[in-house]
CSV table of C-alpha atoms in Angstrom, one decimal:
chain,number,residue,atom,x,y,z
A,30,MET,CA,148.7,-84.6,143.6
A,31,THR,CA,145.9,-85.7,141.4
A,32,TYR,CA,146.2,-84.5,137.7
A,33,LYS,CA,143.0,-83.9,136.0
A,34,SER,CA,142.6,-83.3,131.9
A,35,GLY,CA,139.8,-83.4,129.4
A,36,PHE,CA,138.0,-82.2,126.9
A,37,ILE,CA,135.3,-79.5,127.6
A,38,ALA,CA,132.8,-78.7,124.5
A,39,ILE,CA,131.8,-75.0,124.2
A,40,ILE,CA,128.4,-75.0,122.5
A,41,GLY,CA,125.4,-72.4,122.1
A,42,ARG,CA,123.6,-70.3,119.4
A,43,PRO,CA,125.3,-68.0,117.3
A,44,ASN,CA,126.6,-64.7,118.6
A,45,ALA,CA,126.4,-66.3,122.5
A,46,GLY,CA,130.1,-65.4,123.4
A,47,LYS,CA,131.8,-68.4,122.8
A,48,SER,CA,134.9,-67.4,121.0
A,49,THR,CA,135.1,-64.6,123.2
A,50,LEU,CA,135.2,-67.1,125.8
A,51,LEU,CA,137.7,-69.0,124.8
A,52,ASN,CA,140.4,-66.2,124.0
A,53,ALA,CA,139.5,-64.8,127.5
A,54,LEU,CA,140.0,-68.1,129.5
A,55,LEU,CA,143.9,-68.7,127.2
A,56,ARG,CA,144.4,-65.0,127.5
A,57,GLU,CA,145.5,-65.2,123.9
A,58,LYS,CA,143.3,-64.9,120.4
A,59,VAL,CA,143.0,-68.6,119.2
A,60,ALA,CA,139.4,-68.4,117.7
A,61,ILE,CA,138.4,-65.3,115.2
A,62,MET,CA,135.6,-63.3,116.6
A,63,SER,CA,132.9,-60.7,114.7
A,64,ASP,CA,129.3,-60.2,115.9
A,65,LYS,CA,128.2,-61.8,113.1
A,66,PRO,CA,126.7,-65.7,113.2
A,67,ASN,CA,128.4,-68.1,112.3
A,68,THR,CA,132.0,-66.9,112.8
A,69,THR,CA,133.4,-70.2,113.8
A,70,ARG,CA,132.9,-72.8,111.4
A,71,ASN,CA,135.5,-75.6,112.9
A,72,ASN,CA,136.3,-77.0,115.9
A,73,ILE,CA,138.6,-75.5,117.5
A,74,ALA,CA,141.0,-76.7,120.2
A,75,GLY,CA,141.8,-74.0,122.5
A,76,ILE,CA,144.3,-75.8,125.5
A,77,LEU,CA,144.9,-74.5,129.1
A,78,THR,CA,147.7,-76.0,130.9
A,79,GLN,CA,147.9,-75.5,135.4
A,80,LYS,CA,150.1,-77.6,136.9
A,81,ASP,CA,147.6,-79.5,138.7
A,82,ALA,CA,145.4,-79.7,135.1
A,83,GLN,CA,144.8,-79.7,131.4
A,84,PHE,CA,141.6,-78.1,129.9
A,85,VAL,CA,141.0,-78.4,126.5
A,86,PHE,CA,138.2,-76.2,125.3
A,87,VAL,CA,136.8,-76.8,122.2
A,88,ASP,CA,135.2,-73.7,120.4
A,89,THR,CA,131.9,-74.9,118.4
A,90,PRO,CA,130.2,-73.4,115.2
A,91,GLY,CA,126.9,-71.6,117.0
A,92,ILE,CA,123.8,-74.2,116.4
A,93,HIS,CA,121.4,-72.6,114.3
A,94,LYS,CA,118.1,-73.5,111.8
A,95,PRO,CA,120.7,-74.5,108.6
A,96,GLN,CA,119.7,-72.7,105.4
A,97,GLN,CA,122.3,-74.3,103.8
A,98,GLN,CA,124.8,-77.3,103.3
A,99,LEU,CA,127.4,-75.2,104.9
A,100,GLY,CA,125.1,-74.8,107.9
A,101,ARG,CA,124.2,-78.5,108.1
A,102,VAL,CA,127.9,-79.3,108.2
A,103,LEU,CA,128.6,-76.4,111.0
A,104,ASN,CA,125.6,-78.1,113.1
A,105,LYS,CA,127.3,-81.9,112.5
A,106,ASN,CA,130.7,-80.2,113.8
A,107,ALA,CA,129.3,-79.1,116.9
A,108,TYR,CA,127.3,-82.3,117.4
A,109,MET,CA,130.6,-84.2,117.3
A,110,ALA,CA,132.4,-81.8,119.5
A,111,MET,CA,129.4,-82.4,122.2
A,112,GLU,CA,129.8,-86.6,121.7
A,113,ASP,CA,133.5,-86.4,122.2
A,114,CYS,CA,133.7,-84.2,125.0
A,115,ASP,CA,134.1,-85.2,128.9
A,116,CYS,CA,131.2,-82.5,129.5
A,117,LEU,CA,129.6,-79.4,128.4
A,118,ALA,CA,130.0,-75.6,128.5
A,119,TRP,CA,126.9,-74.4,127.3
A,120,ILE,CA,126.8,-70.6,126.9
A,121,VAL,CA,123.8,-68.4,126.7
A,122,ASP,CA,123.3,-64.6,126.6
A,123,GLY,CA,121.8,-63.8,129.6
A,124,THR,CA,119.9,-60.6,128.2
A,125,GLN,CA,117.8,-63.0,126.0
A,126,PRO,CA,114.7,-64.7,126.3
A,127,PHE,CA,115.0,-68.4,126.4
A,128,GLY,CA,113.8,-69.1,122.4
A,129,LYS,CA,113.2,-72.6,120.0
A,130,GLY,CA,117.0,-72.7,119.4
A,131,ASP,CA,117.5,-73.0,123.3
A,132,SER,CA,115.0,-76.0,123.7
A,133,PHE,CA,116.7,-77.4,120.5
A,134,ILE,CA,119.9,-77.5,122.0
A,135,LEU,CA,118.8,-78.8,125.6
A,136,GLU,CA,116.9,-81.5,124.1
A,137,ARG,CA,120.4,-82.6,122.3
A,138,ILE,CA,122.1,-81.9,126.2
A,139,GLN,CA,119.4,-84.2,128.0
A,140,SER,CA,119.9,-87.2,125.1
A,141,LEU,CA,123.8,-87.0,126.1
A,142,HIS,CA,123.5,-87.4,129.7
A,143,LYS,CA,126.7,-85.4,130.7
A,144,PRO,CA,127.7,-83.0,133.0
A,145,CYS,CA,126.3,-79.6,131.3
A,146,PHE,CA,127.5,-76.3,132.5
A,147,LEU,CA,125.5,-73.6,132.1
A,148,LEU,CA,127.4,-70.4,131.4
A,149,VAL,CA,124.6,-67.2,131.6
A,150,ASN,CA,127.1,-64.7,130.0
A,151,LYS,CA,126.8,-60.7,129.6
A,152,ILE,CA,126.2,-60.2,133.1
A,153,ASP,CA,127.8,-56.9,132.9
A,154,HIS,CA,124.7,-55.6,131.2
A,155,LEU,CA,122.3,-57.1,133.7
A,156,SER,CA,121.0,-55.5,136.8
A,157,LYS,CA,121.7,-57.3,139.6
A,158,GLU,CA,117.9,-58.0,140.2
A,159,ASN,CA,117.9,-58.8,136.8
A,160,MET,CA,120.4,-61.5,136.9
A,161,ILE,CA,119.3,-63.2,140.3
A,162,LYS,CA,115.5,-63.5,137.9
A,163,VAL,CA,117.9,-64.9,134.6
A,164,LEU,CA,119.5,-67.5,136.8
A,165,MET,CA,116.5,-68.4,138.7
A,166,ASP,CA,114.5,-69.2,135.2
A,167,TRP,CA,117.2,-71.2,133.8
A,168,GLN,CA,117.5,-73.1,137.0
A,169,ASN,CA,114.0,-74.8,136.5
A,170,LYS,CA,115.0,-75.6,132.6
A,171,TYR,CA,117.0,-78.3,133.7
A,172,ASP,CA,119.5,-80.1,136.4
A,173,PHE,CA,122.2,-78.6,135.2
A,174,HIS,CA,125.8,-79.5,137.2
A,175,ALA,CA,125.8,-75.9,137.9
A,176,ILE,CA,125.1,-72.6,136.3
A,177,ILE,CA,128.0,-70.0,136.5
A,178,PRO,CA,127.1,-66.3,135.7
A,179,ILE,CA,130.2,-64.7,133.6
A,180,SER,CA,130.8,-61.7,131.2
A,181,ALA,CA,133.0,-63.4,128.6
A,182,LEU,CA,134.3,-59.7,127.1
A,183,LYS,CA,134.9,-58.4,130.8
A,184,LYS,CA,136.4,-61.7,132.0
A,185,GLU,CA,134.6,-61.9,135.0
A,186,ASN,CA,134.1,-64.7,136.9
A,187,LEU,CA,136.6,-66.7,134.8
A,188,ASP,CA,138.9,-68.1,137.7
A,189,GLU,CA,135.7,-69.3,139.3
A,190,LEU,CA,134.7,-71.4,136.1
A,191,LEU,CA,137.7,-73.2,135.8
A,192,GLN,CA,137.9,-74.4,139.8
A,193,VAL,CA,134.3,-75.6,138.8
A,194,LEU,CA,135.1,-77.4,135.6
A,195,LYS,CA,138.1,-78.8,137.0
A,196,GLN,CA,136.4,-80.6,139.4
A,197,ALA,CA,134.2,-82.5,136.7
A,198,LEU,CA,137.5,-83.4,135.0
A,199,PRO,CA,138.5,-86.7,135.0
A,200,GLU,CA,141.7,-88.0,136.4
A,201,GLY,CA,144.5,-88.1,133.5
A,202,MET,CA,148.0,-87.1,131.7
A,203,ALA,CA,148.2,-83.9,129.9
A,204,MET,CA,147.2,-84.6,126.8
A,205,TYR,CA,149.1,-82.3,124.8
A,206,PRO,CA,152.5,-80.3,125.4
A,207,GLN,CA,152.3,-77.4,127.8
A,208,GLU,CA,153.3,-74.9,125.4
A,209,MET,CA,150.7,-75.8,123.0
A,210,ILE,CA,147.7,-73.5,123.1
A,211,SER,CA,145.8,-74.9,120.0
A,212,ASP,CA,145.4,-77.8,117.7
A,213,HIS,CA,145.4,-75.9,114.4
A,214,ASP,CA,148.1,-74.9,112.7
A,215,GLU,CA,149.6,-71.3,111.6
A,216,ASN,CA,148.2,-71.9,108.0
A,217,PHE,CA,144.1,-72.3,109.5
A,218,GLN,CA,145.1,-69.4,111.8
A,219,THR,CA,146.3,-67.3,108.9
A,220,THR,CA,143.5,-68.0,106.9
A,221,GLU,CA,140.8,-67.1,109.9
A,222,ILE,CA,142.7,-63.9,110.1
A,223,ILE,CA,141.9,-62.8,107.2
A,224,ARG,CA,138.4,-64.1,107.2
A,225,GLU,CA,138.0,-62.1,110.1
A,226,LYS,CA,139.1,-58.9,108.8
A,227,ILE,CA,136.5,-59.8,105.7
A,228,LEU,CA,133.8,-59.8,108.2
A,229,PHE,CA,134.9,-56.7,109.8
A,230,VAL,CA,135.9,-54.2,106.7
A,231,THR,CA,132.9,-55.3,104.8
A,232,LYS,CA,129.8,-55.1,107.9
A,233,GLU,CA,126.7,-56.3,106.3
A,234,GLU,CA,127.6,-56.2,102.5
A,235,ILE,CA,129.4,-59.6,102.6
A,236,PRO,CA,127.6,-62.3,104.4
A,237,HIS,CA,128.9,-65.8,105.6
A,238,SER,CA,129.5,-66.5,101.6
A,239,VAL,CA,133.3,-66.2,102.2
A,240,ALA,CA,135.5,-68.8,102.4
A,241,VAL,CA,139.5,-68.0,102.5
A,242,VAL,CA,142.2,-70.5,100.6
A,243,LEU,CA,145.8,-70.6,101.6
A,244,GLU,CA,147.6,-71.0,98.0
A,245,ASN,CA,151.0,-70.4,99.1
A,246,ARG,CA,153.7,-69.5,102.1
A,247,ARG,CA,156.8,-69.0,102.1
A,248,MET,CA,159.9,-67.4,104.0
A,249,GLU,CA,162.1,-65.3,102.1
A,250,GLY,CA,165.0,-62.7,103.5
A,251,GLY,CA,163.5,-62.4,107.1
A,252,ARG,CA,160.0,-61.9,105.3
A,253,LEU,CA,157.0,-64.0,105.5
A,254,HIS,CA,155.2,-64.1,101.9
A,255,LEU,CA,151.2,-65.0,101.6
A,256,GLN,CA,149.2,-65.7,98.9
A,257,ALA,CA,145.5,-66.3,99.4
A,258,MET,CA,142.1,-66.8,97.6
A,259,ILE,CA,139.0,-65.6,98.7
A,260,ILE,CA,136.1,-67.1,97.9
A,261,VAL,CA,132.7,-66.0,97.1
A,262,ASP,CA,129.3,-67.6,95.5
A,263,ARG,CA,128.2,-64.5,93.8
A,264,ASP,CA,129.9,-62.1,91.1
A,265,SER,CA,128.2,-59.0,92.6
A,266,GLN,CA,130.0,-60.1,96.1
A,267,LYS,CA,133.3,-60.1,94.1
A,268,GLY,CA,132.9,-56.6,93.3
A,269,ILE,CA,132.1,-55.6,96.6
A,270,LEU,CA,135.3,-57.2,98.2
A,271,ILE,CA,137.4,-55.7,95.6
A,272,GLY,CA,136.1,-51.8,96.2
A,273,LYS,CA,136.4,-49.3,94.1
A,274,GLN,CA,139.5,-48.7,92.8
A,275,GLY,CA,140.8,-51.9,95.1
A,276,SER,CA,140.1,-49.7,98.0
A,277,MET,CA,138.1,-52.4,99.9
A,278,ILE,CA,140.5,-55.6,99.2
A,279,LYS,CA,143.4,-52.9,100.0
A,280,ASN,CA,141.5,-52.6,103.7
A,281,ILE,CA,141.7,-55.9,104.1
A,282,ARG,CA,145.3,-57.0,103.1
A,283,LEU,CA,146.4,-54.1,105.4
A,284,ALA,CA,144.5,-55.4,108.3
A,285,ALA,CA,145.4,-58.8,108.1
A,286,GLN,CA,149.2,-58.2,107.1
A,287,LYS,CA,149.0,-56.5,110.8
A,288,GLU,CA,147.7,-59.1,113.0
A,289,LEU,CA,149.7,-61.6,111.0
A,290,LYS,CA,152.9,-59.2,111.6
A,291,GLU,CA,152.2,-59.5,115.0
A,292,LYS,CA,151.6,-63.1,115.6
A,293,PHE,CA,154.3,-64.7,113.5
A,294,GLY,CA,157.1,-61.4,114.9
A,295,CYS,CA,158.3,-60.4,111.3
A,296,PRO,CA,157.0,-58.3,108.2
A,297,VAL,CA,154.4,-60.2,106.0
A,298,ASP,CA,153.7,-59.5,102.5
A,299,LEU,CA,150.1,-60.2,101.8
A,300,GLU,CA,148.6,-61.0,98.2
A,301,LEU,CA,144.9,-61.3,97.9
A,302,TYR,CA,142.9,-62.6,94.6
A,303,VAL,CA,138.7,-63.2,94.7
A,304,ARG,CA,137.2,-66.2,92.9
A,305,VAL,CA,133.6,-66.9,92.7
A,306,GLU,CA,132.4,-70.2,92.9
A,307,LYS,CA,128.6,-70.1,92.8
A,308,ASN,CA,126.4,-71.7,95.4
A,309,TRP,CA,129.6,-73.2,96.8
A,310,ARG,CA,127.8,-73.3,100.5
A,311,ASN,CA,125.3,-76.4,98.9
A,312,LYS,CA,127.9,-78.0,97.7
A,313,GLU,CA,129.7,-80.9,99.9
A,314,GLN,CA,132.6,-81.1,97.8
A,315,LYS,CA,133.4,-77.5,97.9
A,316,ILE,CA,132.8,-77.5,101.5
A,317,LYS,CA,135.4,-80.2,102.2
A,318,GLU,CA,137.7,-78.7,99.5
A,319,PHE,CA,137.6,-75.7,102.0
A,320,GLY,CA,138.7,-77.4,104.9
A,321,LEU,CA,134.9,-76.6,106.7
A,322,ASP,CA,133.7,-80.4,106.9
A,323,GLU,CA,136.0,-81.9,109.6
A,324,LEU,CA,134.0,-85.7,109.7
A,325,ASN,CA,134.3,-88.2,107.5
A,326,ASP,CA,131.5,-89.4,105.6
A,327,ASP,CA,129.0,-91.2,107.4
């Protein structure tokens, strides 16, 4: 039996459903999700191992027009994944028309000369007639390796997607142990879960000016003790995050503790602090310090 393995970069605009797709394919939460653009900041590999293949899916930040240095770094992280992968899985929102952002991504794809699969997401929101029209419109844009309609949220057509992707993977040995599902450690996953809860609890009040740094982690008496620092870039945001009589930070802490307890299978005590680092998203040193720039300097 021929064994296949390779890297597949999941790319697309912000909010197209990249992280939802990764979690659905792995049947486990590896990437955090929210309805806010640029929730994903790091390239996160999700590893799916089958008896005859190993898929290494790389969830990337949404490619967008950056407003700060952080945005430029996020785009750079996505471009690195595109260049290093064996094939591309470009996920688009089937309910949205082709726009400037898509045109920009398409130019990048054309320059790479790699197999590119177009995944038309959110088909559960389209009638059959509309879906056919959307697929035909995309077919005229580029000579894709294949166009696959999916619903990442409803897990529709994902088995078919894996079959098609497998054919494009190179022959080779498994690159990761069978039990491994992500290339990021538990500390990274911990800070991401905390950040997800911040985005969920604060709604529109705290934009993407938040970073989370794990300061301390220790196991004691069967309990996991965690201390994390939440970084914001304005004093007003610190006030919002803490909330009236500490109500907002308490809700974030309790929500994060609950998920971390389920993840690690033990009681979790989480302490959260908030620090202001003015304009950190435009400071390269801070972006590196908070673990968001995965590249070496050019």
